[in-house]
Amino acid sequence: MPRFSVIVPVYKVQGFLRECLDSVLGQSYGDFEVIAVDDRSPDGSGAILDEYAARDARVRVLHLPENVGLGRARNAGLDQAAGDYVLFLDSDDLYTPGLLAAVAARLETTGDPDLLVFDHVRTYWWGRGGRSDAADLLDAAGLGTFRVRESPEYLRLFLVAWNKAYRRAFFQEHGLRYAPGLYEDAPVTYRSMVLAERIACLDRIGVEYRQRRQGAITRTPGRRHFEIFPQYEGLFAFLERRPDLDWARPLLLERALDHMLFVLAREDRVRPADRGDFYREIRSFHRRHLPEGGFAEPDGWRGVEMRLLASAPYASYAAVRALRDLRATALGGKRRAVRKVSETARRTWYTAQSKRPLDPHLAVYSAAHHRGVSGDPAAIHAKAREIAPHLQGVWVVREDAVEALPPGIDHVTPGSRRYHEVMARATYWVNDVNWPGTLAKRPGSVHLHTHQGTPLKYMGADLLTKPGARHGFDVPRMLRRADRWDYSLASGRYAERVWERAYPCHFTSLRTGSPRNDVLVGAGPERGAAVRERLGIPAGDMVVLYAPTRRDYRRGGHVERFDPARFAADLGPGHTLVVRLHPSLAGGVARRLGLTDLHRRGVLVDATDEPHASEVMLASDVLVTDYSALMFDYVLLDRPVVVHADDWGAFAAGRGAYFDVTADAPGHVSRSYQELTRLFSSGAWQDAEAARLRAAFRERYCECEDGLAAERVVRLVMLGEGGGAPLPSARRMPGVRARSGELVER
């Protein structure tokens, strides 16, 4: 008996079916069966199913003699299911990698609950959407189980069949079946939720819910959407037979009315000519099923709509709705006006402060779009406190990052009164990204731009040749902001050439090295011991750091190159996999696709939120990356690097790169997952050739990284020692070259 039965009803999806089936059959957890139900599909879907069944014994195909619709096709598959748990998957959707393993693990830890709910992400033809409405509820559920009677808010979870794993015996015991027609998910979902004694949640994205541009019935206006009413009538007929569930009637009435009003408002479902009839059906349903004492109406506009159902005919409802829309438009205009007045006041204050003299002892710092104290600016600030204590350093930090600041950090929040005062009076502005365009550069102020690493992929003006990568990015505006730079830091001659090409502006290049990397130069293995302990890494484990970068050829930037759970398993005992996503992916859906769940289960360590990348690098023994700039930093540790370049052609075409990293790599290159695991199983990742490649890469691209970059910057820029005695250096002295004006060579 398999652990899972995955039921896939199929109708007119030949263009999507292979991808759907591959997402199931490619799962790392293999104890399942697929029951594919061909609902008399008129296209080639049936033949595709037979092809898959012929080559994979886990696939069984039911060819129905006639088309019966989605609900009854699910029922047909359910009759053939043998698994402990039943999952339903629509044939144009996808399972995310590692889902079934995560579901199996959560079912085991929760003692086989009646049902388990997991998350989804909407996937459009142009890319993935953002977090689902269910994300916060799933997060809050924790690791235990609950009943809806005590936690009624969970009735607000997405009411579909495919985001749940049902215990098959529970499904059979209560005679749960899908009715014909649209909205067939609703009655089964709500019945199962109120009947279940134990419900568990998994805060992980398990399904990519495809939003088809055309052909989806739920997005086709017409009278078929009136089928929502018999579906809910069936649910309430069930409740009439179950007086023990009287507690659920008010809750489910509110949910039913919410669903109906949602459908009424959708132009792609109910046509304008049908809205009066649809509204009257909602009112009739409301009258028939309103319990004594009423029910708890939600706050906001939805609550107003539900109160109108008791007395207002459609004409009155439509008038109230039109007035509400008009008020919303007016309120939006008022808010914009208030923001404009507030912005004008801030600019006036900034202008007034700009008339005061610059403070020669005031330096302002920012990093990673005001996310905290990190990167090159943090290293420069720390060194300035040590050797230039007369300088006052103030950090610009977002409000949501203030609590995480280290002790003793003076800071301002963007837009505040003191922020504008500090920005107007500071002599030194230090940042690794551009300052807002609303801040004017004052004569005599010094703008130091540190960048965010040595570049591999195209930056700045070079993005003009890559329209996909610069989508939504205003290159001319960015260059106007870069025109304010006085100094641009470079890790060596390679980076210097790239920055001057990417940013054709009037600044002076400082070939100083990267201050944030000082801690890496000459660091021994003992430097990472404390970090390993804090991250919970077992003593003696070999630590593999996986740091993928974002993809510009995919909206949202996240592309899973392989299943990290599988990689962690293939590395074997005595290894710990640490994953650090690109900062731009930290707050999106990428981690909900499995990373957060795997971290919680101890399969790997998610180090994405660690504020200092250097500490994560120090805690590791080897770096696996694709095209992340982290490789330029990591080689300073003289530890192995593996470049996983299975989509190099697509990446280079979409974003552009300054050199071919597959031909000039800091270590061995893998072009498939099989090659990657072979490098580790054979030990080649740390052989003599890997060491040779690493040394050559370091010599070419990191020539000025000698551990003294921060001191060099502070002495040169803030203490004005550039014209005096040479700055201390462990190796060759880096050059200082002006783009325009005097040329100075040290």
XYZ file of C-alpha atoms in Angstrom:
746
model
C 0.000 0.000 0.000
C 1.565 3.345 -1.032
C 1.736 6.250 1.363
C 0.134 8.656 -1.118
C -2.357 8.412 -3.954
C -2.091 11.439 -6.229
C -5.265 11.786 -8.302
C -4.918 13.833 -11.481
C -8.136 14.484 -13.478
C -7.284 15.287 -17.092
C -9.239 17.203 -19.736
C -7.860 19.244 -22.666
C -4.447 19.930 -21.130
C -2.070 18.303 -23.594
C 0.141 21.394 -23.596
C 0.642 21.283 -19.821
C 0.225 17.618 -18.915
C 3.820 16.444 -19.276
C 5.105 19.196 -17.013
C 2.457 18.310 -14.438
C 3.278 14.590 -14.424
C 7.022 15.223 -14.400
C 6.623 17.389 -11.302
C 5.048 14.433 -9.489
C 7.236 11.627 -10.794
C 10.379 13.668 -10.163
C 9.676 13.980 -6.432
C 12.478 12.841 -4.157
C 9.931 10.906 -2.063
C 8.863 7.898 -4.106
C 6.235 6.006 -2.079
C 3.196 7.076 -4.082
C 0.915 6.129 -6.935
C -0.494 8.430 -9.596
C -4.059 7.793 -10.680
C -4.583 9.800 -13.859
C -8.225 10.064 -14.925
C -8.753 10.767 -18.620
C -12.134 12.538 -18.572
C -12.784 11.679 -22.213
C -10.369 14.407 -23.255
C -10.757 15.221 -26.979
C -7.072 16.143 -27.446
C -3.904 14.059 -27.113
C -3.969 13.923 -23.313
C -5.058 10.266 -23.179
C -2.133 9.152 -25.329
C 0.296 11.107 -23.149
C -1.065 9.357 -20.059
C -0.652 5.938 -21.662
C 2.924 6.829 -22.590
C 3.763 7.707 -18.980
C 2.027 4.589 -17.643
C 4.050 2.415 -20.007
C 7.361 3.641 -18.647
C 6.535 4.192 -14.947
C 4.694 1.549 -12.942
C 3.537 4.148 -10.427
C 1.177 5.652 -13.019
C -2.283 4.130 -13.535
C -4.656 5.533 -16.132
C -8.456 5.465 -16.096
C -10.065 6.263 -19.431
C -13.654 7.284 -18.686
C -16.261 6.308 -21.326
C -17.816 9.789 -21.232
C -16.960 13.247 -20.009
C -18.211 13.643 -16.439
C -16.521 16.854 -15.283
C -13.819 17.630 -12.778
C -15.635 16.608 -9.592
C -16.805 13.197 -10.737
C -13.446 12.516 -12.402
C -11.870 13.000 -8.981
C -14.418 10.580 -7.525
C -13.475 7.974 -10.139
C -9.825 8.277 -9.171
C -10.699 8.140 -5.495
C -12.481 4.806 -5.998
C -9.210 3.334 -7.275
C -6.919 4.880 -4.669
C -4.952 2.624 -2.314
C -2.757 5.159 -0.486
C -2.929 6.082 3.166
C -3.440 9.675 2.048
C -5.111 11.116 -1.016
C -3.930 14.247 -2.802
C -5.600 15.866 -5.783
C -3.644 17.754 -8.431
C -5.164 19.615 -11.374
C -3.467 18.586 -14.579
C -2.292 22.073 -15.568
C -0.646 22.694 -12.175
C 2.705 21.522 -10.769
C 4.129 20.113 -7.566
C 7.173 21.953 -6.282
C 10.347 19.894 -5.712
C 10.412 18.097 -2.378
C 6.717 18.575 -1.584
C 5.827 14.932 -0.932
C 8.856 14.432 1.304
C 7.831 17.492 3.315
C 4.219 16.289 3.562
C 5.361 12.824 4.675
C 7.601 14.331 7.345
C 4.862 16.598 8.714
C 2.314 13.758 8.767
C 4.764 11.649 10.762
C 5.492 14.363 13.321
C 1.772 15.158 13.766
C 0.655 11.533 14.097
C -1.321 11.158 10.848
C -3.990 13.874 11.165
C -7.259 13.772 9.212
C -5.973 16.325 6.758
C -2.963 18.519 6.128
C -3.049 21.869 4.329
C -0.099 23.354 2.456
C 0.560 26.562 0.541
C 0.576 27.468 -3.152
C 1.840 30.200 -5.455
C 0.016 31.547 -8.490
C 2.068 31.106 -11.639
C 1.182 33.333 -14.580
C 2.352 33.095 -18.162
C 4.818 35.888 -17.347
C 6.104 34.436 -14.048
C 5.256 33.707 -10.427
C 3.099 35.866 -8.213
C 3.778 36.757 -4.601
C 2.782 35.303 -1.236
C -0.641 33.699 -1.007
C -3.364 34.990 1.302
C -2.946 31.777 3.308
C 0.741 32.276 4.097
C 0.313 34.008 7.452
C -2.309 31.521 8.668
C -0.105 28.592 7.733
C 2.848 30.211 9.487
C 0.806 30.745 12.637
C -0.422 27.139 12.800
C 2.889 25.871 14.120
C 3.835 22.200 14.254
C 0.818 20.765 16.065
C -2.790 20.014 15.121
C -6.075 21.805 15.780
C -9.840 21.671 15.251
C -11.764 24.328 13.357
C -14.209 24.699 16.222
C -11.419 26.166 18.351
C -9.620 27.848 15.422
C -12.374 29.034 13.032
C -10.029 31.415 11.228
C -8.668 28.414 9.302
C -11.923 28.233 7.344
C -10.420 31.157 5.422
C -7.781 28.920 3.856
C -8.062 28.576 0.087
C -11.052 26.250 -0.504
C -9.667 24.001 -3.235
C -8.977 20.282 -3.429
C -5.322 20.403 -4.432
C -3.736 22.156 -1.418
C -4.492 19.324 0.998
C -3.539 15.758 1.841
C -6.588 13.813 3.086
C -6.370 10.669 5.171
C -8.194 8.273 2.853
C -9.988 6.438 5.674
C -11.320 9.800 6.908
C -12.526 10.651 3.412
C -14.298 7.303 3.105
C -15.731 7.283 6.629
C -17.590 10.542 6.018
C -18.647 9.755 2.460
C -16.946 12.806 1.004
C -17.633 13.050 -2.729
C -17.391 15.830 -5.286
C -20.657 16.973 -6.887
C -20.914 17.811 -10.596
C -20.619 21.424 -11.727
C -18.400 24.406 -10.959
C -17.259 25.274 -7.425
C -17.289 21.590 -6.510
C -14.334 22.129 -4.141
C -16.246 24.304 -1.686
C -18.668 21.811 -0.065
C -16.048 19.057 0.235
C -13.459 21.442 1.662
C -15.787 22.892 4.263
C -17.282 19.529 5.220
C -13.849 18.033 5.744
C -12.625 21.033 7.734
C -15.526 20.997 10.216
C -15.544 17.186 10.499
C -11.813 16.778 11.057
C -10.712 16.141 14.604
C -7.083 16.888 13.796
C -5.848 19.293 11.129
C -2.196 20.096 10.459
C -0.601 22.805 8.341
C 2.607 22.936 6.360
C 3.865 26.452 5.706
C 5.489 25.481 2.450
C 4.520 26.170 -1.169
C 3.529 22.823 -2.604
C 1.665 23.703 -5.800
C 2.338 26.091 -8.621
C -1.233 27.132 -9.427
C -1.202 27.948 -13.128
C -3.239 30.992 -14.128
C -4.097 30.240 -17.730
C -4.589 33.187 -20.050
C -7.512 31.513 -21.785
C -9.614 28.395 -21.456
C -10.123 28.315 -17.689
C -13.840 27.862 -16.973
C -13.657 29.894 -13.766
C -12.456 32.859 -15.826
C -15.113 32.588 -18.530
C -18.188 34.810 -17.937
C -21.540 33.065 -18.196
C -24.515 31.511 -16.446
C -22.454 28.496 -15.350
C -21.267 30.502 -12.378
C -24.776 30.191 -10.948
C -23.749 26.594 -10.164
C -22.200 27.942 -6.968
C -25.670 28.002 -5.394
C -26.563 24.288 -5.629
C -23.037 23.477 -4.389
C -23.595 25.429 -1.187
C -27.186 24.155 -0.911
C -25.687 20.674 -0.784
C -23.357 21.750 2.013
C -26.193 23.193 4.105
C -28.390 20.150 3.432
C -25.598 18.113 4.987
C -25.555 20.451 8.004
C -29.321 20.000 8.441
C -28.687 16.289 8.959
C -25.925 16.936 11.491
C -27.235 18.829 14.546
C -23.886 18.147 16.214
C -22.413 20.631 13.729
C -24.802 23.486 14.529
C -21.818 25.436 15.817
C -20.458 25.523 12.265
C -23.570 26.950 10.540
C -22.866 30.650 11.272
C -19.226 30.235 10.296
C -20.025 28.490 7.030
C -22.811 30.932 6.131
C -20.344 33.796 6.395
C -17.860 31.876 4.247
C -20.516 30.987 1.657
C -21.745 34.579 1.355
C -18.176 35.836 1.104
C -17.535 33.425 -1.763
C -20.737 34.372 -3.576
C -20.097 38.110 -3.252
C -16.546 37.565 -4.497
C -17.882 35.838 -7.628
C -20.495 38.585 -8.145
C -17.782 41.250 -8.225
C -15.653 39.464 -10.832
C -16.163 40.747 -14.367
C -14.621 37.553 -15.743
C -17.339 35.457 -14.077
C -20.721 37.195 -13.847
C -21.765 39.287 -16.839
C -23.307 42.720 -16.138
C -26.655 41.550 -17.517
C -26.715 38.663 -15.014
C -25.639 40.518 -11.876
C -29.142 41.377 -10.732
C -30.207 37.726 -10.919
C -27.010 36.584 -9.216
C -27.486 39.083 -6.374
C -31.081 37.945 -5.877
C -29.893 34.349 -5.609
C -27.453 35.395 -2.897
C -30.254 37.161 -0.983
C -32.471 34.090 -1.277
C -29.681 31.857 0.038
C -29.099 34.300 2.898
C -32.777 34.248 3.934
C -33.040 30.462 3.842
C -29.965 29.732 5.920
C -29.684 32.656 8.337
C -29.481 31.053 11.810
C -31.222 32.427 14.870
C -29.080 35.134 16.327
C -27.448 35.810 12.956
C -23.712 35.378 12.382
C -20.531 37.373 12.812
C -20.175 39.698 9.834
C -16.644 40.647 8.824
C -15.284 44.159 9.111
C -15.012 46.476 6.165
C -16.858 46.511 2.883
C -17.658 42.801 2.924
C -19.566 43.247 6.184
C -21.517 46.142 4.654
C -22.451 43.935 1.680
C -23.700 41.171 3.963
C -25.864 43.596 5.927
C -27.351 44.924 2.701
C -28.478 41.401 1.794
C -31.113 41.535 4.550
C -33.054 44.451 3.041
C -31.543 46.042 -0.052
C -32.688 45.104 -3.567
C -30.073 44.940 -6.298
C -30.583 48.562 -7.419
C -29.852 49.828 -3.905
C -26.862 47.498 -3.545
C -25.450 48.653 -6.896
C -25.897 52.301 -5.899
C -24.087 51.772 -2.587
C -21.282 49.960 -4.387
C -20.925 52.768 -6.939
C -20.804 55.334 -4.122
C -18.182 53.278 -2.317
C -16.014 53.119 -5.452
C -16.385 56.887 -5.895
C -15.368 57.534 -2.290
C -12.395 55.203 -2.628
C -11.224 57.180 -5.664
C -11.637 60.477 -3.798
C -9.874 59.128 -0.705
C -6.987 57.966 -2.835
C -6.662 61.460 -4.262
C -6.739 62.967 -0.768
C -4.023 60.624 0.425
C -1.873 61.524 -2.540
C -2.354 65.193 -1.731
C -1.354 64.643 1.910
C 1.751 62.751 0.823
C 2.637 65.567 -1.557
C 2.305 68.182 1.204
C 4.389 66.038 3.568
C 7.052 65.517 0.915
C 7.165 69.236 0.229
C 7.642 69.929 3.938
C 10.521 67.441 4.125
C 12.197 68.961 1.093
C 11.816 72.422 2.593
C 13.481 71.257 5.810
C 16.278 69.574 3.835
C 16.842 72.760 1.832
C 16.967 74.820 5.022
C 19.494 72.457 6.617
C 21.580 72.541 3.439
C 22.219 76.247 4.026
C 24.131 75.397 7.190
C 27.827 74.532 6.836
C 28.857 70.930 6.338
C 29.979 69.133 9.471
C 33.543 67.934 8.696
C 33.247 65.266 11.389
C 29.931 63.750 10.270
C 29.750 60.614 8.093
C 26.521 58.916 7.040
C 26.412 55.236 6.102
C 23.931 52.911 4.404
C 24.012 49.384 3.054
C 21.673 47.129 1.092
C 18.920 49.723 0.701
C 18.978 50.698 4.392
C 18.535 47.102 5.627
C 21.108 47.366 8.409
C 24.818 47.499 9.215
C 26.587 45.271 6.714
C 28.942 45.006 3.757
C 31.716 47.420 2.845
C 30.095 50.413 4.587
C 30.056 48.460 7.872
C 33.745 47.591 7.555
C 34.650 51.215 6.770
C 32.557 52.456 9.693
C 34.208 50.023 12.091
C 37.688 51.039 10.967
C 36.806 54.757 11.168
C 35.695 54.301 14.795
C 39.085 52.724 15.472
C 41.516 55.073 13.725
C 39.386 58.221 13.231
C 37.326 58.430 16.456
C 36.663 62.138 15.927
C 34.274 61.200 13.108
C 30.632 60.713 14.049
C 29.049 57.879 12.055
C 25.290 57.761 11.562
C 23.514 54.912 9.781
C 20.369 55.217 7.680
C 18.225 52.200 8.579
C 14.644 51.268 7.726
C 12.216 51.132 10.636
C 11.728 47.371 10.269
C 15.488 46.812 10.653
C 16.142 49.011 13.687
C 15.650 46.279 16.288
C 18.419 44.161 14.745
C 21.042 46.898 14.936
C 24.200 46.170 16.959
C 24.507 48.031 20.269
C 25.858 51.556 20.123
C 24.893 52.309 16.502
C 23.636 55.859 15.985
C 20.945 55.765 13.317
C 18.167 57.648 11.559
C 15.176 56.309 9.655
C 14.497 57.435 6.065
C 12.160 60.412 5.794
C 12.494 61.491 9.429
C 13.353 65.055 10.419
C 16.788 64.069 11.737
C 17.414 62.020 8.589
C 17.137 65.120 6.437
C 19.284 67.088 8.854
C 22.031 64.451 8.834
C 21.926 64.030 5.067
C 22.149 67.789 4.546
C 25.122 68.306 6.862
C 27.259 65.138 6.509
C 30.581 65.578 4.774
C 30.969 61.868 3.996
C 28.266 59.727 2.359
C 29.152 56.020 2.219
C 26.826 53.553 0.489
C 26.903 50.322 -1.536
C 23.844 51.338 -3.586
C 22.748 54.742 -4.846
C 21.241 57.353 -2.577
C 17.734 58.630 -3.443
C 17.595 61.148 -6.253
C 15.778 63.647 -4.023
C 18.989 64.215 -2.055
C 21.183 66.840 -3.702
C 24.953 66.659 -3.479
C 26.436 69.675 -1.730
C 29.750 71.201 -2.774
C 32.442 69.898 -0.488
C 30.660 66.688 0.445
C 32.396 63.420 -0.371
C 30.385 60.527 -1.818
C 32.055 57.134 -1.532
C 30.430 54.281 -3.451
C 31.557 50.805 -2.439
C 29.417 48.603 -4.740
C 28.237 45.150 -3.622
C 31.014 42.889 -4.764
C 33.208 42.258 -7.774
C 30.977 42.062 -10.868
C 30.442 39.066 -13.106
C 27.043 39.963 -14.547
C 26.312 43.170 -16.451
C 25.742 46.303 -14.413
C 24.792 49.919 -15.026
C 24.870 51.195 -18.585
C 25.738 47.731 -19.909
C 22.150 46.713 -19.106
C 20.991 48.875 -22.006
C 21.854 45.952 -24.280
C 19.813 43.540 -22.124
C 16.168 44.694 -22.176
C 14.944 41.751 -20.127
C 17.413 42.361 -17.309
C 16.690 46.086 -17.124
C 12.887 45.652 -17.115
C 11.522 48.198 -14.633
C 15.003 49.647 -14.133
C 15.689 53.235 -15.226
C 19.317 53.232 -16.381
C 19.563 56.975 -17.169
C 18.172 57.855 -13.725
C 20.637 55.464 -12.110
C 23.525 57.133 -13.983
C 22.367 60.573 -12.883
C 22.593 59.369 -9.292
C 26.014 57.851 -9.963
C 27.152 61.265 -11.237
C 27.300 62.276 -7.552
C 30.019 59.742 -6.723
C 33.415 61.139 -5.844
C 35.074 57.760 -5.294
C 34.370 54.243 -6.521
C 36.047 51.334 -4.747
C 37.536 48.474 -6.751
C 39.009 45.134 -5.721
C 41.574 45.366 -8.510
C 42.172 46.397 -12.092
C 39.481 44.076 -13.464
C 36.740 45.590 -11.275
C 38.042 49.086 -11.957
C 37.651 48.588 -15.714
C 34.166 47.185 -15.327
C 32.924 49.993 -13.069
C 34.260 52.641 -15.394
C 32.552 50.980 -18.341
C 29.254 50.342 -16.518
C 29.125 53.793 -14.906
C 30.443 56.415 -17.384
C 30.517 59.146 -14.739
C 33.056 61.553 -13.239
C 34.452 59.745 -10.233
C 37.869 58.679 -8.997
C 38.576 54.954 -8.926
C 40.200 53.722 -5.730
C 41.948 50.404 -6.240
C 41.825 49.630 -2.540
C 40.309 46.161 -2.243
C 36.929 45.414 -0.666
C 36.757 46.440 3.009
C 34.174 43.772 3.899
C 36.667 41.111 2.754
C 39.433 42.108 5.151
C 38.121 39.547 7.621
C 38.484 36.770 5.045
C 42.108 37.355 4.118
C 44.306 34.851 5.906
C 41.441 33.560 8.035
C 42.042 30.125 9.496
C 39.398 27.464 10.178
C 39.067 28.591 13.792
C 37.472 31.877 12.615
C 34.260 30.076 11.672
C 33.892 27.913 14.772
C 31.676 30.332 16.688
C 29.427 30.846 13.685
C 29.071 27.093 13.205
C 28.024 26.715 16.808
C 25.476 29.537 16.506
C 23.996 27.999 13.354
C 23.686 24.624 15.072
C 26.115 22.815 12.777
C 27.409 19.564 14.317
C 31.062 19.616 15.272
C 33.252 17.929 12.702
C 30.758 18.194 9.828
C 31.930 19.194 6.368
C 29.935 22.375 5.605
C 28.817 22.934 2.013
C 27.614 26.477 1.348
C 25.167 26.763 -1.562
C 24.692 30.376 -2.735
C 22.659 30.704 -5.951
C 22.030 34.078 -7.585
C 18.839 35.454 -9.128
C 17.820 34.914 -12.766
C 16.752 37.832 -14.917
C 15.126 35.567 -17.471
C 12.418 34.642 -14.928
C 10.071 37.199 -13.414
C 10.689 37.260 -9.689
C 14.262 36.055 -10.189
C 14.020 32.653 -8.480
C 14.677 29.451 -10.410
C 15.233 26.157 -8.601
C 18.271 24.512 -10.204
C 17.917 21.329 -8.122
C 16.143 20.048 -5.033
C 18.293 21.100 -2.043
C 16.849 18.275 0.074
C 18.087 15.765 -2.481
C 21.505 17.418 -2.555
C 21.724 17.322 1.246
C 20.854 13.609 1.178
C 23.339 12.875 -1.615
C 26.133 14.611 0.297
C 25.617 11.962 2.954
C 26.330 11.742 6.685
C 28.930 14.069 8.114
C 27.919 16.914 5.791
C 25.779 19.968 6.487
C 24.268 21.926 3.614
C 23.958 25.665 4.264
C 21.875 27.684 1.795
C 22.099 31.434 1.360
C 19.765 32.954 -1.216
C 20.450 36.201 -3.046
C 19.268 39.124 -0.833
C 16.661 40.144 -3.423
C 14.957 36.753 -2.979
C 14.920 36.745 0.821
C 11.462 38.265 1.183
C 9.686 36.612 -1.748
C 8.219 33.162 -2.275
C 11.571 31.414 -2.808
C 11.994 30.274 0.786
C 8.373 29.066 1.054
C 9.077 26.693 -1.830
C 10.784 24.460 0.694
C 13.792 26.164 2.226
C 12.041 27.289 5.406
C 10.494 23.858 5.936
C 13.785 22.042 5.319
C 15.552 24.333 7.774
C 12.942 23.653 10.431
C 13.257 19.895 9.899
C 17.046 20.029 10.176
C 17.617 18.858 6.600
C 19.741 21.938 5.917
C 20.543 25.353 7.364
C 18.917 28.437 5.847
C 21.430 31.251 6.332
C 19.681 33.777 4.076
C 18.918 36.109 6.971
C 22.435 36.121 8.367
C 23.409 39.818 8.185
C 27.064 39.223 7.341
C 27.890 36.996 4.381
C 31.493 36.847 5.573
C 30.468 34.938 8.708
C 28.573 32.356 6.653
C 31.601 31.938 4.398
C 33.931 31.547 7.368
C 31.688 28.781 8.731
C 31.877 26.738 5.519
C 34.413 24.406 3.913
C 33.379 24.694 0.269
C 31.210 27.011 -1.807
C 28.770 25.786 -4.451
C 27.456 28.698 -6.463
C 26.393 29.485 -9.974
C 27.105 33.082 -10.963
C 27.076 34.855 -7.591
C 29.652 37.557 -6.923
C 30.270 35.716 -3.655
C 32.854 33.600 -5.507
C 35.201 36.596 -5.758
C 35.118 36.922 -1.976
C 35.221 33.232 -1.138
C 38.478 32.511 -2.944
C 40.228 34.751 -0.401
C 39.664 31.959 2.128
C 41.595 29.613 -0.172
C 38.815 27.051 0.166
C 37.320 25.109 -2.765
C 34.629 26.556 -5.046
C 32.349 24.596 -7.387
C 30.494 26.502 -10.104
C 27.162 24.880 -10.970
C 26.481 26.306 -14.431
C 23.666 24.179 -15.837
C 21.909 27.238 -17.361
C 24.924 29.363 -18.256
C 23.712 30.026 -21.807
C 20.324 31.313 -20.654
C 21.863 33.361 -17.854
C 24.489 35.000 -20.070
C 21.942 35.744 -22.792
C 19.435 37.192 -20.347
C 21.695 39.227 -18.059
C 25.058 39.418 -19.793
C 28.443 38.649 -18.230
C 31.865 40.259 -18.396
C 33.611 36.926 -18.915
C 32.746 33.271 -19.387
C 32.870 31.870 -15.873
C 32.639 28.315 -17.178
C 35.971 28.809 -19.002
C 37.630 30.937 -16.327
C 36.253 29.471 -13.108
C 37.592 29.494 -9.532
C 37.170 25.728 -9.364
C 35.516 22.801 -11.079
C 32.381 23.413 -13.157
C 29.292 21.188 -13.226
C 26.715 21.445 -15.986
C 24.147 19.034 -14.571
C 23.055 17.804 -11.166
C 24.691 14.451 -11.893
C 28.031 16.164 -12.552
C 27.672 18.157 -9.341
C 27.111 15.101 -7.150
C 29.889 13.233 -8.968
C 32.366 15.984 -8.050
C 31.547 15.470 -4.379
C 31.310 11.696 -4.362
C 34.674 11.400 -6.127
C 36.432 14.038 -4.015
C 37.411 16.005 -7.126
C 35.954 19.196 -5.643
C 39.096 19.552 -3.514
C 41.800 18.108 -5.761
C 44.988 19.773 -6.985
C 43.291 21.095 -10.122
C 40.664 22.833 -7.970
C 43.447 24.508 -5.991
C 45.222 25.615 -9.183
C 42.049 27.126 -10.644
C 41.320 28.920 -7.385
C 44.779 30.453 -7.173
C 44.704 31.641 -10.785
C 41.243 33.175 -10.302
C 42.362 34.977 -7.152
C 45.412 36.360 -8.921
C 43.341 37.705 -11.838
C 40.400 39.216 -10.011
C 41.435 39.871 -6.391
C 44.874 41.437 -6.726
C 44.267 44.178 -4.123
C 42.580 42.052 -1.458
C 45.264 42.086 1.238
C 43.197 42.528 4.414
C 43.894 46.271 4.712
C 41.199 47.712 2.451
C 39.114 49.380 5.173
C 42.124 51.116 6.702
C 43.266 52.195 3.262
C 39.861 53.769 2.516
C 39.602 55.601 5.830
C 43.124 56.991 5.626
C 42.831 58.000 1.992
C 39.301 59.440 1.938
C 38.508 60.532 5.502
C 41.929 61.362 6.939
C 43.381 62.782 3.727
C 46.588 60.782 3.906
C 46.710 59.998 0.203
C 49.365 62.580 -0.522
C 51.634 61.640 2.362
C 53.408 58.454 3.337
C 52.350 55.221 1.663
C 49.489 53.391 3.276
C 50.366 50.044 4.878
C 49.919 47.064 2.589
C 50.633 43.383 2.956
C 51.332 43.069 -0.759
C 51.534 45.470 -3.706
C 50.061 48.943 -3.249
C 46.867 49.420 -5.242
C 46.576 52.355 -7.602
C 44.336 55.378 -7.259
C 43.193 56.691 -10.604
C 40.952 59.624 -11.419
C 38.497 59.346 -14.303
C 38.966 63.040 -14.954
C 41.644 65.337 -13.573
C 44.808 64.453 -11.718
C 46.257 60.964 -11.927
C 47.750 59.719 -8.664
C 49.717 56.479 -8.462
C 50.785 54.999 -5.171
